[in-house]
Amino acid sequence: AWRKHSATEFNTKEEFEKDLVRHIETTLARSMYNCDELAAYSGTALAFRDRLIMEWNKTQQRQTFKDQKRVYYLSLEFLMGRTLDNAMLNVGLKDTARDGLNDLGFRIEDVINQEHDAALGNGGLGRLAACFLDSMATLNYPAWGYGLRYRYGIFKQEIVNGYQVEVPDYWLDNNPWEFPRHEITVDIQFYGNVKKYQDESGKIAHSWEDGEIVQAIAYDVPIPGYGTKTTNNLRLWSSKASSGEFDFQKFNAGDYESAVADQQRAETISAVLYPNDNLERGKELRLKQQYFWCAASLFDIVRRFKKTKRAWGEFPDQVAIQLNDTHPTLAIVELQRILIDKEGLEWDEAWQIVTKTFGYTNHTVLPEALEKWSVPLMQNLLPRHLQIIYEINLFFLQTVEKRFPNDREILSRVSIIEESHPKMVRMAYLAIIGSHKVNGVAELHSDLLKTTLFKDFVKIYGPDRFTNVTNGITPRRWLHQANPRLSALIAEKLGSHDFLKDLTLLDKIEAFVDDKAFREEWAVIKRENKLRLAEHIKATTGYDVNPNALFDVQVKRIHEYKRQQLNIFGVIHRYLSIKDMSAEEKKKVVPRVSIFGGKAAPGYWMAKTIIHLINKVADVVNKDPEIGDLLKVIFIADYNVSKAEIICPASDISEHISTAGTEGSGTSNMKFVLNGGLIIGTCDGANIEITREIGEQNIFLFGNLAEDVEDLRHKHFYGDFKLDPQLERVFDAIKDNMFGDNAQFSALTSSIDEHGDYYLVSDDFNSYITTHGMVDEAFLNQEEWLAKSITSVARMGFFSMDRVTNEYADSIWNVEPLDVTEPT
Ligand code: 26W
């Protein structure tokens, strides 16, 4: 049974203080006399960690004992953010800690701020993985995450003279949340060659030999659920040179340098997170990362399964593996290899097991993001895997040929191998063929997958393999933690915090939409959140912003398809309009703060140009005495999870304005609405379902539809292109050097007015500007604005990550929750 109390489970303020002081004095070997905020953070983290460890151990024992089917979520990215605040809230002892820290002279906010973000991800995909972990633990699913323990997370962004500068994110020193498992290691092989031989029964078998070995070491991170005892495990692999005979000999022979070089080469595998978002570059080290992580995880999963002594046929009844995009697709091949080469299963039996085990989630239709690996590269690095891929392809194409005997074209279209020079392995196709379910992340996106990218596969497999699970977000971090006052107000009205576990309960606050006092409090909370952001802006940029102004926010990775350029051109348009106004006219202007944030991939020149333009526009606008408070432009450097927690509660409006059909889902759109911000957006990704849930009177939609995009692009291509006249005015200002030397921005403007405007900035500009006019108009009527805000929040229940997790559990994984507190 669950032991209620133990030496390391404080429950009162006094017990917490005792634990805190003990950790500071012994674990940290510091004295209370020179205890600074960092030490207070570490001590608090260690005290809470002790509690988590107890629950974690018991959860793992219980899950092992019950031996139910488990989910393994394979993701190359986990964008976790900070852990302490989340742990305090999940355990339900944040107030206790606040009081205890107060007694010792600390403000809990300052202590929380000492923590470095765990930023092992680029953006939406990595954060989705983190939200999954939170929900799976909260809903008591037996689930593990598997990823890489990068020594460097996503780079830190500094803005120097308006340019992005990347600084390494070395985050591991003093990280109390990870546990090295030096006893859990896996040897991973690369290169080498394949030998054919006859086994005892005379059957032809294969062995992969003479490769280079790198060691994977497990680091475990506890993942507590909210208001539950379940604490799941996130296992991150770190690479190290294998301490084999070979190095030892080199070392003894005095070849110290070469032994060290080998070691560094091995450690390089898990050294850095690739900072590209939506761009595949085909680098060998990235493929090494992928295989290293897949092979270590699969070995671990298979080892755990084998301990139960079950028959192989039961593997898919015990194990569900979800592939977060195609990055872990090699896991499919690795499992097939283990089953046929190591465990001696027949091909067909093994392949049945494999396809029943895997599910694949696609996050993007952008062609440049689709992973393809060159055949020669794979031949060299993973010779046996390439053979197996060819075999999978052969069997697959044979069945396609049988089904479509008169269609010669289809074979080359769906082949895993693209017949280019060099030949390429199409990872998405391999992922579809090796999985029993493939899902997109919002309705429009899943429909587009079925009608465009994966159309042939729908013909081959039928529609059942393809499904939609619209993304969500965890309300624990994105409401309760990021916006404690709003969470408290809602709890006060609903009588409890139960909505954090069942977000559909939010609909009950719609009854208070006309309640004057409630509205007043709602408005006060938004204002305080805006003040907090204003303080952050002042501290980091030096600019003063007016908290009464309309806060207009676009924070996300910088990408042409997300169209931050549309936003900044709109800002310039607004600036020019204000400058043309008489003093009388200016009085009617709704003051605005346009806030941007986001990182550009280091090699993505156009994205960096957009950042540069935003900062140059800020320089000019913010210092223009004719403008005053009517317009401010802010670029918040180094947007990350902990900054998102400050920014999301502070928006009046946020922008989700991708070219229709390009954004898989988007999840920050949900975060902003859940925090009472309205949104302006295109009919893209989850914006469409947000509209359906909250009502179209509560959202500002604009722009061309996905179904029009192809035609428009086609027209542009054939010369039928006329720059929108209002956008032309903006371009003229840029070309007049209003924001500095125009040469710096010519690639950006010419991509639109000369090179086909692929992202339809000009086509959507008029509609965008008009819609922003409607936003201003609406903001003037604060009472109605508040009603929209409250109504929208009330209707956001659908976007809980818990709904998402249950849908995956039911329709893809076939797993059940497990109550870990039940007596054995
Ligand atoms: C191979 C390079 C690469 C790296 C990352 C390609 C693609 C990616 C990710 C798929 C990019 C990403 O984060 N996609 C986002 O996933 C979110 C979660 O489903 C969606 O909400 C976003 O719309 C989608 O852009």
PDB file of C-alpha atoms and ligand atoms in Angstrom, residues 77 122-129 274-281 286 290 324-327 361-364 366 368-371 373 440-441 445 471 557 561-562 662-670 685-686, ligand 1:
ATOM      1  CA  GLU A  77      12.543  17.077 -28.403  1.00  0.00           C
ATOM      2  CA  ASN A 122      12.704  23.938 -30.943  1.00  0.00           C
ATOM      3  CA  GLY A 123       9.048  24.864 -30.648  1.00  0.00           C
ATOM      4  CA  GLY A 124       5.590  23.367 -30.971  1.00  0.00           C
ATOM      5  CA  LEU A 125       6.598  19.749 -31.450  1.00  0.00           C
ATOM      6  CA  GLY A 126       8.875  19.725 -28.398  1.00  0.00           C
ATOM      7  CA  ARG A 127       6.354  21.517 -26.219  1.00  0.00           C
ATOM      8  CA  LEU A 128       3.628  19.103 -27.317  1.00  0.00           C
ATOM      9  CA  ALA A 129       5.804  16.247 -26.067  1.00  0.00           C
ATOM     10  CA  TYR A 274      19.670  20.679 -33.947  1.00  0.00           C
ATOM     11  CA  PRO A 275      18.191  24.188 -34.022  1.00  0.00           C
ATOM     12  CA  ASN A 276      16.279  23.805 -37.288  1.00  0.00           C
ATOM     13  CA  ASP A 277      12.567  23.926 -37.102  1.00  0.00           C
ATOM     14  CA  ASN A 278      10.842  22.643 -40.204  1.00  0.00           C
ATOM     15  CA  LEU A 279      14.025  22.268 -42.224  1.00  0.00           C
ATOM     16  CA  GLU A 280      15.728  18.992 -42.955  1.00  0.00           C
ATOM     17  CA  ARG A 281      19.448  19.222 -43.720  1.00  0.00           C
ATOM     18  CA  ARG A 286      21.717  14.010 -36.993  1.00  0.00           C
ATOM     19  CA  GLN A 290      18.411   9.394 -34.359  1.00  0.00           C
ATOM     20  CA  ASN A 324       6.726  12.134 -32.638  1.00  0.00           C
ATOM     21  CA  ASP A 325       7.159  13.010 -36.301  1.00  0.00           C
ATOM     22  CA  THR A 326       9.510  10.949 -38.482  1.00  0.00           C
ATOM     23  CA  HIS A 327      12.603  11.656 -36.362  1.00  0.00           C
ATOM     24  CA  THR A 361       2.187  11.554 -35.748  1.00  0.00           C
ATOM     25  CA  ASN A 362       2.831  13.971 -38.591  1.00  0.00           C
ATOM     26  CA  HIS A 363       3.243  17.655 -37.655  1.00  0.00           C
ATOM     27  CA  THR A 364       3.842  19.402 -40.934  1.00  0.00           C
ATOM     28  CA  LEU A 366       5.973  21.697 -45.559  1.00  0.00           C
ATOM     29  CA  GLU A 368      11.346  21.129 -46.884  1.00  0.00           C
ATOM     30  CA  ALA A 369      10.639  19.606 -43.464  1.00  0.00           C
ATOM     31  CA  LEU A 370      10.081  16.054 -44.703  1.00  0.00           C
ATOM     32  CA  GLU A 371      12.977  13.854 -43.755  1.00  0.00           C
ATOM     33  CA  TRP A 373      18.188  10.281 -45.875  1.00  0.00           C
ATOM     34  CA  GLY A 440      -2.283  14.730 -38.136  1.00  0.00           C
ATOM     35  CA  VAL A 441      -2.574  17.363 -35.404  1.00  0.00           C
ATOM     36  CA  HIS A 445      -4.010  19.372 -41.404  1.00  0.00           C
ATOM     37  CA  ASN A 471      -3.593  19.096 -30.384  1.00  0.00           C
ATOM     38  CA  ARG A 557       9.603  30.431 -34.163  1.00  0.00           C
ATOM     39  CA  TYR A 561       5.159  30.526 -43.418  1.00  0.00           C
ATOM     40  CA  LYS A 562       4.190  31.901 -39.982  1.00  0.00           C
ATOM     41  CA  THR A 662       0.735  25.556 -43.744  1.00  0.00           C
ATOM     42  CA  GLU A 663       0.475  25.428 -39.919  1.00  0.00           C
ATOM     43  CA  GLY A 664      -0.130  21.911 -38.650  1.00  0.00           C
ATOM     44  CA  SER A 665      -2.056  23.027 -35.611  1.00  0.00           C
ATOM     45  CA  GLY A 666      -0.399  25.700 -33.549  1.00  0.00           C
ATOM     46  CA  THR A 667      -0.722  25.418 -29.793  1.00  0.00           C
ATOM     47  CA  SER A 668       0.095  28.926 -28.560  1.00  0.00           C
ATOM     48  CA  ASN A 669      -3.218  30.007 -30.111  1.00  0.00           C
ATOM     49  CA  MET A 670      -4.847  27.801 -27.442  1.00  0.00           C
ATOM     50  CA  GLY A 685      -4.472  24.678 -38.194  1.00  0.00           C
ATOM     51  CA  ALA A 686      -6.384  24.615 -34.937  1.00  0.00           C
TER      52      ALA A 686
HETATM   53  C1  26W B   1      13.833  17.758 -39.605  1.00  0.00           C
HETATM   54  C2  26W B   1      13.713  19.180 -39.204  1.00  0.00           C
HETATM   55  C3  26W B   1      12.448  19.419 -38.486  1.00  0.00           C
HETATM   56  C4  26W B   1      12.475  19.788 -37.170  1.00  0.00           C
HETATM   57  C5  26W B   1      11.307  20.008 -36.473  1.00  0.00           C
HETATM   58  C6  26W B   1      11.244  19.260 -39.123  1.00  0.00           C
HETATM   59  C7  26W B   1      10.091  19.469 -38.450  1.00  0.00           C
HETATM   60  C8  26W B   1      10.109  19.841 -37.134  1.00  0.00           C
HETATM   61  C9  26W B   1       8.823  20.014 -36.367  1.00  0.00           C
HETATM   62  C10 26W B   1       7.774  19.076 -36.915  1.00  0.00           C
HETATM   63  C11 26W B   1       8.351  21.417 -36.365  1.00  0.00           C
HETATM   64  C12 26W B   1       7.232  21.628 -35.404  1.00  0.00           C
HETATM   65  O1  26W B   1       7.468  21.928 -34.255  1.00  0.00           O
HETATM   66  N1  26W B   1       5.987  21.509 -35.858  1.00  0.00           N
HETATM   67  C13 26W B   1       4.863  21.989 -35.082  1.00  0.00           C
HETATM   68  O2  26W B   1       4.291  20.964 -34.323  1.00  0.00           O
HETATM   69  C14 26W B   1       3.273  21.474 -33.467  1.00  0.00           C
HETATM   70  C15 26W B   1       2.784  20.353 -32.593  1.00  0.00           C
HETATM   71  O3  26W B   1       2.024  19.456 -33.327  1.00  0.00           O
HETATM   72  C16 26W B   1       2.165  22.112 -34.274  1.00  0.00           C
HETATM   73  O4  26W B   1       1.244  22.697 -33.394  1.00  0.00           O
HETATM   74  C17 26W B   1       2.727  23.183 -35.217  1.00  0.00           C
HETATM   75  O5  26W B   1       1.720  23.662 -36.051  1.00  0.00           O
HETATM   76  C18 26W B   1       3.865  22.605 -36.029  1.00  0.00           C
HETATM   77  O6  26W B   1       4.495  23.618 -36.784  1.00  0.00           O
END
